Coordinates of C-alpha atoms in Angstrom, one line a residue:
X1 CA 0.3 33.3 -31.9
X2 CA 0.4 30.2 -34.5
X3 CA -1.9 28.5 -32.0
X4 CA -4.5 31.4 -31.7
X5 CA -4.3 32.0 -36.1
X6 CA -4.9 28.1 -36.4
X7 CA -8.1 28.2 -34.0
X8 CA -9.4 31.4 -35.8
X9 CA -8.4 29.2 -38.9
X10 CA -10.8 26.3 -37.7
X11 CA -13.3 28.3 -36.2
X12 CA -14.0 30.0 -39.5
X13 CA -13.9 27.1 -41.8
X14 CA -16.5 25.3 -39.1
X15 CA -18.9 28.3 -39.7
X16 CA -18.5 28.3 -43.5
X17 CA -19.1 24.6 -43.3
X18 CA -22.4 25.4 -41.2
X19 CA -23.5 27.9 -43.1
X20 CA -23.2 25.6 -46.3
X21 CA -24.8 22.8 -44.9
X22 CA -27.9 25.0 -43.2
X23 CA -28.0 26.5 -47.2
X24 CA -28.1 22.5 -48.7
X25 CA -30.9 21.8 -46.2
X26 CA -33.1 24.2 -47.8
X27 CA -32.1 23.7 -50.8
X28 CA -32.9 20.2 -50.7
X29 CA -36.5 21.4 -49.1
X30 CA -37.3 23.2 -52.0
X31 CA -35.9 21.1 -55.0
X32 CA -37.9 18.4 -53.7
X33 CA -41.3 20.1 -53.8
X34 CA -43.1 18.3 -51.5
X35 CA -43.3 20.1 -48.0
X36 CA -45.9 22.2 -47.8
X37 CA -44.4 25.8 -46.6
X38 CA -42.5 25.2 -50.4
X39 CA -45.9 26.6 -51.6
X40 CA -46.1 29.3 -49.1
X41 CA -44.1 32.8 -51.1
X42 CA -43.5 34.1 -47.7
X43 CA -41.2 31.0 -47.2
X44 CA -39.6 31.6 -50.8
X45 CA -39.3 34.8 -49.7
X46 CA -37.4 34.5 -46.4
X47 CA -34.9 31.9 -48.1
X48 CA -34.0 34.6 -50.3
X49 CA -33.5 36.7 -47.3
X50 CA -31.5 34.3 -45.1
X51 CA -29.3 33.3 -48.7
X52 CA -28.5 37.2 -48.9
X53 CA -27.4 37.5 -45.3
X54 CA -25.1 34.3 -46.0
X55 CA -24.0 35.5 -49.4
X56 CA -23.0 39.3 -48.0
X57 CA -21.4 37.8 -45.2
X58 CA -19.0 35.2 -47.0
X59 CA -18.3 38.2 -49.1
X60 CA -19.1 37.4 -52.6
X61 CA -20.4 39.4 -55.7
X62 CA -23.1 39.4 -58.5
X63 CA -22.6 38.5 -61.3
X64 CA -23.7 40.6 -64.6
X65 CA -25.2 37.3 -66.0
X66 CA -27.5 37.3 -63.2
X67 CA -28.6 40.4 -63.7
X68 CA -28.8 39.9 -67.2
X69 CA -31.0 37.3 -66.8
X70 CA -33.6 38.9 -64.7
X71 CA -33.8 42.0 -67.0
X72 CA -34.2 39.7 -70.0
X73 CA -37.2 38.2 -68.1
X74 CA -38.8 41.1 -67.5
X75 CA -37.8 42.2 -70.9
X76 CA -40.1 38.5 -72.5
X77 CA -43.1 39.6 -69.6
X78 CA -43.4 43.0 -70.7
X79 CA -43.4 42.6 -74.3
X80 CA -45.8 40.0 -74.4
X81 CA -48.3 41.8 -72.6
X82 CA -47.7 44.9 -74.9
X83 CA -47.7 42.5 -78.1
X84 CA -51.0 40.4 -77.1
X85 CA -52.6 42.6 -75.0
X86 CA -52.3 41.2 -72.2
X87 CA -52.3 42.2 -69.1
X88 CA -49.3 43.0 -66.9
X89 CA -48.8 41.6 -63.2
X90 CA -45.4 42.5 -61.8
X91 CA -45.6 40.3 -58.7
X92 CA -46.0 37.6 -61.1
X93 CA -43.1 38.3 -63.5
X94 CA -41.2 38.8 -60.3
X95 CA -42.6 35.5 -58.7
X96 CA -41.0 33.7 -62.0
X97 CA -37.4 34.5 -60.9
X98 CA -38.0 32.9 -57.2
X99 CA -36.0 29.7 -57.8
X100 CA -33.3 31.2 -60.4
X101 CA -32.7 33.1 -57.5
X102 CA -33.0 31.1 -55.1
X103 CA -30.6 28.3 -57.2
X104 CA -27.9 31.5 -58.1
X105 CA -27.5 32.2 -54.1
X106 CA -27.0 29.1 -53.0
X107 CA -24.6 28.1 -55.6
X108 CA -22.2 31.4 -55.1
X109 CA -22.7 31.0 -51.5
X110 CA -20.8 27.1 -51.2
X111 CA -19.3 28.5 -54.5
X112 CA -16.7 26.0 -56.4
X113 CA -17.1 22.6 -54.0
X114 CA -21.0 23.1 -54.9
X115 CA -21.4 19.9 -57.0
X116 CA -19.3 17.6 -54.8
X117 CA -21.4 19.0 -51.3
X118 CA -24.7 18.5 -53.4
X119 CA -23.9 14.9 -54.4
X120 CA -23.0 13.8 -50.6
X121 CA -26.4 14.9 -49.3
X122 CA -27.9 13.6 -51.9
X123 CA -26.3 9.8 -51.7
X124 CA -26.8 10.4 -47.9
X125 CA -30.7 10.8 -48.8
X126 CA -30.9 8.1 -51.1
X127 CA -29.5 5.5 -48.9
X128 CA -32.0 6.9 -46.2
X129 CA -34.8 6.7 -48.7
X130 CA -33.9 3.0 -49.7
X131 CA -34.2 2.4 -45.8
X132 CA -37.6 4.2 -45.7
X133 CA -38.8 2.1 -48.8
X134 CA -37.5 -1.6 -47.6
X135 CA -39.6 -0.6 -44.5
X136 CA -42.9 0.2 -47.0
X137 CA -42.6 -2.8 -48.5
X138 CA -42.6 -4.9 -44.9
X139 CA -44.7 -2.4 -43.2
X140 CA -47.4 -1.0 -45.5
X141 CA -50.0 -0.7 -42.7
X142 CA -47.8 1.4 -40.2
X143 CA -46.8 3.7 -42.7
X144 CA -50.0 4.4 -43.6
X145 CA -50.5 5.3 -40.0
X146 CA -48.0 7.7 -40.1
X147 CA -50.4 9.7 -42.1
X148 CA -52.4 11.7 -38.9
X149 CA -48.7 12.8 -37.8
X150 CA -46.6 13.7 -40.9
X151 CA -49.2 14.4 -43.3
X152 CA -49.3 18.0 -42.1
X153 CA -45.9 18.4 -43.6
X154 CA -47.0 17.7 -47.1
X155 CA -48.1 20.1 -49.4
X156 CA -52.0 19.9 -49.7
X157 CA -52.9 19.1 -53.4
X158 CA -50.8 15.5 -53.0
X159 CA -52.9 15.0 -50.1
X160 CA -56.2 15.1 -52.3
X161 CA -55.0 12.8 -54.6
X162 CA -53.2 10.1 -52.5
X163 CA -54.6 10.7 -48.5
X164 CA -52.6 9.3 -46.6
X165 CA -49.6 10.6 -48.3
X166 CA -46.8 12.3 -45.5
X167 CA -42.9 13.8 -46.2
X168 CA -40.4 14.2 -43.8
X169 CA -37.6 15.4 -45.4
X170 CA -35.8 12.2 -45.9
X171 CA -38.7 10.3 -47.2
X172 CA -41.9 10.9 -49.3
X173 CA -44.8 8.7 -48.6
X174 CA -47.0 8.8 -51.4
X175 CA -48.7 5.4 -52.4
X176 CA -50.1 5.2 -56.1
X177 CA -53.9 3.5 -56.0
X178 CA -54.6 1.1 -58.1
X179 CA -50.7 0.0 -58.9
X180 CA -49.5 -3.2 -58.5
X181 CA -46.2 -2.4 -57.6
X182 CA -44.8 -0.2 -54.9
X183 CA -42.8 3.1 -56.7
X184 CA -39.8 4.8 -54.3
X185 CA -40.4 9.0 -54.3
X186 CA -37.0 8.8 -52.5
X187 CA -37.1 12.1 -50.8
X188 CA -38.6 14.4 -53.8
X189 CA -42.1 14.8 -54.9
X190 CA -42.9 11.5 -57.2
X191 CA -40.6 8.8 -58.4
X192 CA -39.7 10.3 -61.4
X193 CA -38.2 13.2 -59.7
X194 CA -36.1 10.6 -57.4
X195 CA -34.7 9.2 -60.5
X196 CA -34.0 12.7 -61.8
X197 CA -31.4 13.5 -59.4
X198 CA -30.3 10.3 -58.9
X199 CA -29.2 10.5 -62.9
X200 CA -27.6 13.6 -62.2
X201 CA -25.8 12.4 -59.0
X202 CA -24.3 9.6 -61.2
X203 CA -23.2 11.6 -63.8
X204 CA -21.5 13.8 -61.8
X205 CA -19.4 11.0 -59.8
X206 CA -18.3 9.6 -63.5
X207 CA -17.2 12.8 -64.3
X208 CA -14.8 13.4 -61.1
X209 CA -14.1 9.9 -60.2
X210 CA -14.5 8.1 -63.2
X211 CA -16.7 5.6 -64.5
X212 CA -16.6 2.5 -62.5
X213 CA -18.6 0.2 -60.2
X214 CA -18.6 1.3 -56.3
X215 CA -21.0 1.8 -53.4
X216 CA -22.4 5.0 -54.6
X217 CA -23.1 3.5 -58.5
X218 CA -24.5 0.3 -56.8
X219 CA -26.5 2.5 -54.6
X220 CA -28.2 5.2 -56.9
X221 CA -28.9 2.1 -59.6
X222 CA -31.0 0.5 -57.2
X223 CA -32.7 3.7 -56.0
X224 CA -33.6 4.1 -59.6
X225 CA -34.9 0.7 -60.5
X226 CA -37.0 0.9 -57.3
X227 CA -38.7 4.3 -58.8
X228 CA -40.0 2.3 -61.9
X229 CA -39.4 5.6 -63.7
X230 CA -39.8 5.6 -67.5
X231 CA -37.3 8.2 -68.2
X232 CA -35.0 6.9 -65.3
X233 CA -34.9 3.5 -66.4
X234 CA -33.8 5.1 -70.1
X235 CA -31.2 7.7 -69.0
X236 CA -29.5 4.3 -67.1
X237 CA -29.7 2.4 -70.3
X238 CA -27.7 5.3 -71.8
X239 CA -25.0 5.5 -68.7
X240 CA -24.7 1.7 -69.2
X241 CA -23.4 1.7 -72.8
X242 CA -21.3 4.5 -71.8
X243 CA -19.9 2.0 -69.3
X244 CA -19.5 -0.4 -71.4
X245 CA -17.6 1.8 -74.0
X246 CA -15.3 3.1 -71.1
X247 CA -15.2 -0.7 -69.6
X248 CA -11.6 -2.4 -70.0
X249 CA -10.9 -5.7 -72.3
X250 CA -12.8 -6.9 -74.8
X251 CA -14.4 -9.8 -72.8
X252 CA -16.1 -7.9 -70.5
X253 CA -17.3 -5.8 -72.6
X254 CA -18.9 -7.9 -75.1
X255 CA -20.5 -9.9 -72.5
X256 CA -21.7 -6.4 -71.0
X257 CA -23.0 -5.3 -74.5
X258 CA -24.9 -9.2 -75.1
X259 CA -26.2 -8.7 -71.4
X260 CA -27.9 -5.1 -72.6
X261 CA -28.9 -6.8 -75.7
X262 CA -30.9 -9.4 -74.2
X263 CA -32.5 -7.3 -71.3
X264 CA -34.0 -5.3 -73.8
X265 CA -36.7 -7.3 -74.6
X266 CA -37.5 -7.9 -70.9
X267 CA -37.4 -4.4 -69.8
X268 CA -40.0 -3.1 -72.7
X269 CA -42.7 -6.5 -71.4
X270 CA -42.9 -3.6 -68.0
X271 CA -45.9 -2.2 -67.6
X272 CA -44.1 1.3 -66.7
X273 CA -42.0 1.1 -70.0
X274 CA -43.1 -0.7 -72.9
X275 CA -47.2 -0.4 -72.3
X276 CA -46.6 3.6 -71.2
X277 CA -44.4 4.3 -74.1
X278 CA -47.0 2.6 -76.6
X279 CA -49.5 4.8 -75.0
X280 CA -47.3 8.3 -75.1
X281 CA -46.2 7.6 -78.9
X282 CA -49.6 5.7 -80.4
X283 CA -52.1 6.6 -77.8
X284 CA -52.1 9.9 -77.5
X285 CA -55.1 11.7 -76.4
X286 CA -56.0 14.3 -78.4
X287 CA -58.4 15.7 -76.0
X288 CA -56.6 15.1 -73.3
X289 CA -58.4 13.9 -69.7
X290 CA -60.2 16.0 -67.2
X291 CA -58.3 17.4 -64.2
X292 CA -60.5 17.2 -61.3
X293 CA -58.5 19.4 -59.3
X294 CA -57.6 22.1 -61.3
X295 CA -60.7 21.9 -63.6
X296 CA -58.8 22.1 -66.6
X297 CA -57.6 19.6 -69.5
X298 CA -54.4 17.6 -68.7
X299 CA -52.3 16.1 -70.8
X300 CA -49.9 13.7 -71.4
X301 CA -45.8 14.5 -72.2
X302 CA -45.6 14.8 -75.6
X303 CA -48.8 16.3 -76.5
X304 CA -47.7 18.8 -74.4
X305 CA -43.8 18.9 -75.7
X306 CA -46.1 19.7 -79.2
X307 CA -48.2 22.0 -77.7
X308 CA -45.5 24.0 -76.6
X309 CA -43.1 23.7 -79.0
X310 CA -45.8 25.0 -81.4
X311 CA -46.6 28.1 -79.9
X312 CA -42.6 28.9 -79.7
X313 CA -42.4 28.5 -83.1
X314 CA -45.2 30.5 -83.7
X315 CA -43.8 33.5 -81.2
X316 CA -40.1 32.6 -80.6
X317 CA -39.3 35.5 -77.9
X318 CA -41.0 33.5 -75.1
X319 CA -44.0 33.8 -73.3
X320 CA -42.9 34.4 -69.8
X321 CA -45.5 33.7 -67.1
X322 CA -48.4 33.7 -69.2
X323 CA -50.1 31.0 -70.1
X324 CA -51.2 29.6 -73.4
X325 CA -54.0 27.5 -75.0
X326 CA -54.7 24.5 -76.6
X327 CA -55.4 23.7 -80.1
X328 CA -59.4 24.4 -79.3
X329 CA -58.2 27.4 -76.5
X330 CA -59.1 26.0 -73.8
X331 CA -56.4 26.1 -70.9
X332 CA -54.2 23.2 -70.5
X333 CA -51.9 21.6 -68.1
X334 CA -49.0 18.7 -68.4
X335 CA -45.7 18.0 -67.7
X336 CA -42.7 19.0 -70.0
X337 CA -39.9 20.5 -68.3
X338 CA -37.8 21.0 -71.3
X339 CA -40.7 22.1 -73.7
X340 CA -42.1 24.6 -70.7
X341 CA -39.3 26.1 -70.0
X342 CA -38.5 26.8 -73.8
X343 CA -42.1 28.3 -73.9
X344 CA -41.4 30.5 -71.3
X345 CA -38.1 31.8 -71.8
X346 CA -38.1 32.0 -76.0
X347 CA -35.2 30.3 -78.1
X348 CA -32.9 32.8 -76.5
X349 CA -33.5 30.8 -73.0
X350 CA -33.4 27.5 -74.0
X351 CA -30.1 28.0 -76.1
X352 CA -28.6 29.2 -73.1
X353 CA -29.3 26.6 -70.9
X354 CA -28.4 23.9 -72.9
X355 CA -25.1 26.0 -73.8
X356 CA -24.7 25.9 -69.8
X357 CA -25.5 22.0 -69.8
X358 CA -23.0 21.2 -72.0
X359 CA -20.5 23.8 -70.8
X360 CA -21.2 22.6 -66.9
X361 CA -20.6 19.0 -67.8
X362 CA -17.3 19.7 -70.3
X363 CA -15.7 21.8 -68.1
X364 CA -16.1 19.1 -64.9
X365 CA -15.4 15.8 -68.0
X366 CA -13.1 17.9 -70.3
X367 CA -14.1 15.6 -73.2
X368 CA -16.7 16.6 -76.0
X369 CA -18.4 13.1 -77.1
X370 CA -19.3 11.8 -73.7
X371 CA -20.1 15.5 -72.4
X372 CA -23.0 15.1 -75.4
X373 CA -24.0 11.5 -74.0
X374 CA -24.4 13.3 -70.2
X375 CA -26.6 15.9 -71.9
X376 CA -28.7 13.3 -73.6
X377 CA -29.5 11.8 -69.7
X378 CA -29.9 14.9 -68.8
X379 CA -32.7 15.9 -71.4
X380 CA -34.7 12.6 -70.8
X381 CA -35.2 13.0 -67.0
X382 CA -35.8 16.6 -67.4
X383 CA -38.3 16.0 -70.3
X384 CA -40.5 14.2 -67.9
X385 CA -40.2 16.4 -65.0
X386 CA -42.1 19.8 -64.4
X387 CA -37.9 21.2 -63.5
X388 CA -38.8 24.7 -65.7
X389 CA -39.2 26.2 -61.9
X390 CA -37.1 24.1 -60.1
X391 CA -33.4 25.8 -58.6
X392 CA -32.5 22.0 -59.8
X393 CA -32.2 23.5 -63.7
X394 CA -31.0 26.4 -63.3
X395 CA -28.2 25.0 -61.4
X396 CA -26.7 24.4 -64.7
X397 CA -26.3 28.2 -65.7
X398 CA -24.0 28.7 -63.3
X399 CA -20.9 28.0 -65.3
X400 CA -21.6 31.7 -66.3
X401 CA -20.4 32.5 -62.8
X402 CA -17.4 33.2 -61.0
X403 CA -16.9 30.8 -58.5
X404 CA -14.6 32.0 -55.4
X405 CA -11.9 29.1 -54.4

């Protein structure tokens, strides 16, 4: 009889460790934004379907914050429409709750082992990314070979930019024209994003395991020097004078602290730091530049964190799906994660998430200065990436949730 209870035992935790893994896969698919079917509702659709059928058979229940959430959006949608005039598409409201849900399933479904499953597929990416990219950098004719074979997989508008871009899950392919330097997209949709949740990743191991140097730190650093990332290559220079804060004897850590010094004016003479940084603070375009694809005005990340922020202030409830205009009303496009997502959702929305931040990261650290420091990283790489529809973001409201042990 013990023998029988012990297979049923091992037999039950195998399927609940498939089923978690087959949930992480597509998770993973549709964080990083690249594969094509991502685009496709009918796939967003049938995700939200097979997470159901997971979530009803591992028995768990919804949570009144969920539900909360998704009359509150509807809530923002309709009254806009009613307030401007506008007019009102419920597939579209609805559409906008796609990767909360998405993001709230698979969470409960793994439920309180969530973070530390996350951060193993993702170091298990990033080391096959690195692979990928040290084999760009020798091979640069063969993987743009590749392009005939894989390039179906990728979602179409990359492919009118960049050609012979391809993604195969592991690896995004997407060579930058014109750059002197070779960027790492790691296994998400630009290098940016790579650094993104290679920031997060790190965070999460200092918080469980503490802050020290090991395989997985090594690793993810050089992942994120390797993505030239603007925002990536600040967030780190945060993490490393909270390493050096945390670092034992006062040696090493004054010879930490003159190493950061003096890198500083070395790492601002890069192209992607000090000459892009000039450009967003001094440069800005008022007028932004012509998007080809979309036909619309583009523009850069703080013009658009302005942009945004000025029509919250001007109409703090939120603006839901619908779009707004720039300062001569024309329609507009940029990147601003932070600013978009506070557009959308109203002050209400982007007090609660970064109440969730915090709480997410405090609960898993326990302390309240350096849980501010994480949510400072945090903030950079998500100010630089489009993450206001990404499950990614709304991973973080899910200290709100019960979590089944």
């Amino acid at each position: 009889m013990r023998i029988s209870r012990t297979a049923y035992g091992t037999n039950s935790l195998k399927s609940k460790k498939i089923i978690d893994n087959i949930v992480l896969f597509f998770l993973f698919i549709y964080i990083s934004n690249t594969a094509s079917i991502c685009f496709e509702q009918t796939f967003s659709f049938a995700l939200i379907g097979l997470f159901c059928a997971f979530f009803l058979l591992k028995k768990r229940r919804v949570d009144p914050f969920f539900i909360g959430i998704g009359i509150y959006w509807f809530f923002i949608n309709f009254l806009y429409s009613n307030v401007f005039n506008d007019s009102w598409g419920f597939n579209k409201v609805l559409g906008g709750l796609i990767p909360l849900t998405i993001s709230y399933l698979g969470f409960k479904i793994i439920g309180s082992s969530f973070w530390h499953r996350f951060e193993k597929w993702v170091f298990v990416l990033t080391v096959i990314s690195l692979v990928f990219y040290g084999m760009q950098l020798l091979l640069p004719s063969l993987f743009e070979s590749l392009s005939p074979i894989f390039g179906r997989f990728i979602a179409e508008f990359y492919t009118e930019a960049r050609p012979t871009a391809w993604y195969v899950f592991v690896y995004t392919y997407s060579p930058i024209a014109g750059l002197a330097y070779v960027r790492n997209s790691g296994f998400m949709w630009e290098p940016g994003a790579f650094a993104m949740i290679c920031i997060i990743a790190i965070i999460y191991r200092s918080i469980v395991y503490g802050v020290k140097i090991d395989k997985y730190l090594i690793i993810y650093v050089i992942a994120i020097l390797t993505t030239m990332s603007t925002a990536g290559y600040l967030a780190l220079a945060l993490y490393l004078l909270f390493y050096i804060r945390n670092s034992e004897g006062r040696i090493k850590t004054i010879l930490f602290l003159l190493f950061f010094i003096c890198a500083i004016p070395f790492v601002f003479q890069l192209e992607f730091i000090g000459e892009k940084l000039n450009d967003y603070l001094y440069n800005s375009n008022v007028y932004g530049t012509t998007n080809a694809r979309l036909d619309t005005i583009e523009y850069d990340r703080f013009t658009v964190f302005r942009l945004n922020l000025e029509r919250l202030l001007y109409y703090p409830l939120g603006y839901g799906v619908y779009n707004i205009k720039d300062d001569f009303g024309y329609n507009f496009v940029g990147v601003n994660g932070i600013a978009t997502f506070a557009r959308m959702w109203g002050i209400a929305g982007i007090s609660c998430v970064l109440i969730g931040i915090y709480k997410t990261l405090k609960k898993m650290y326990g302390g309240m200065y350096f849980s501010w420091l994480f949510v400072w990283m945090l903030l950079i790489v998500f100010f630089s990436n489009p993450i206001e529809r990404s499950p990614l973001f709304f991973f973080y409201l899910m200290s709100f949730c019960r979590i089944q042990k």
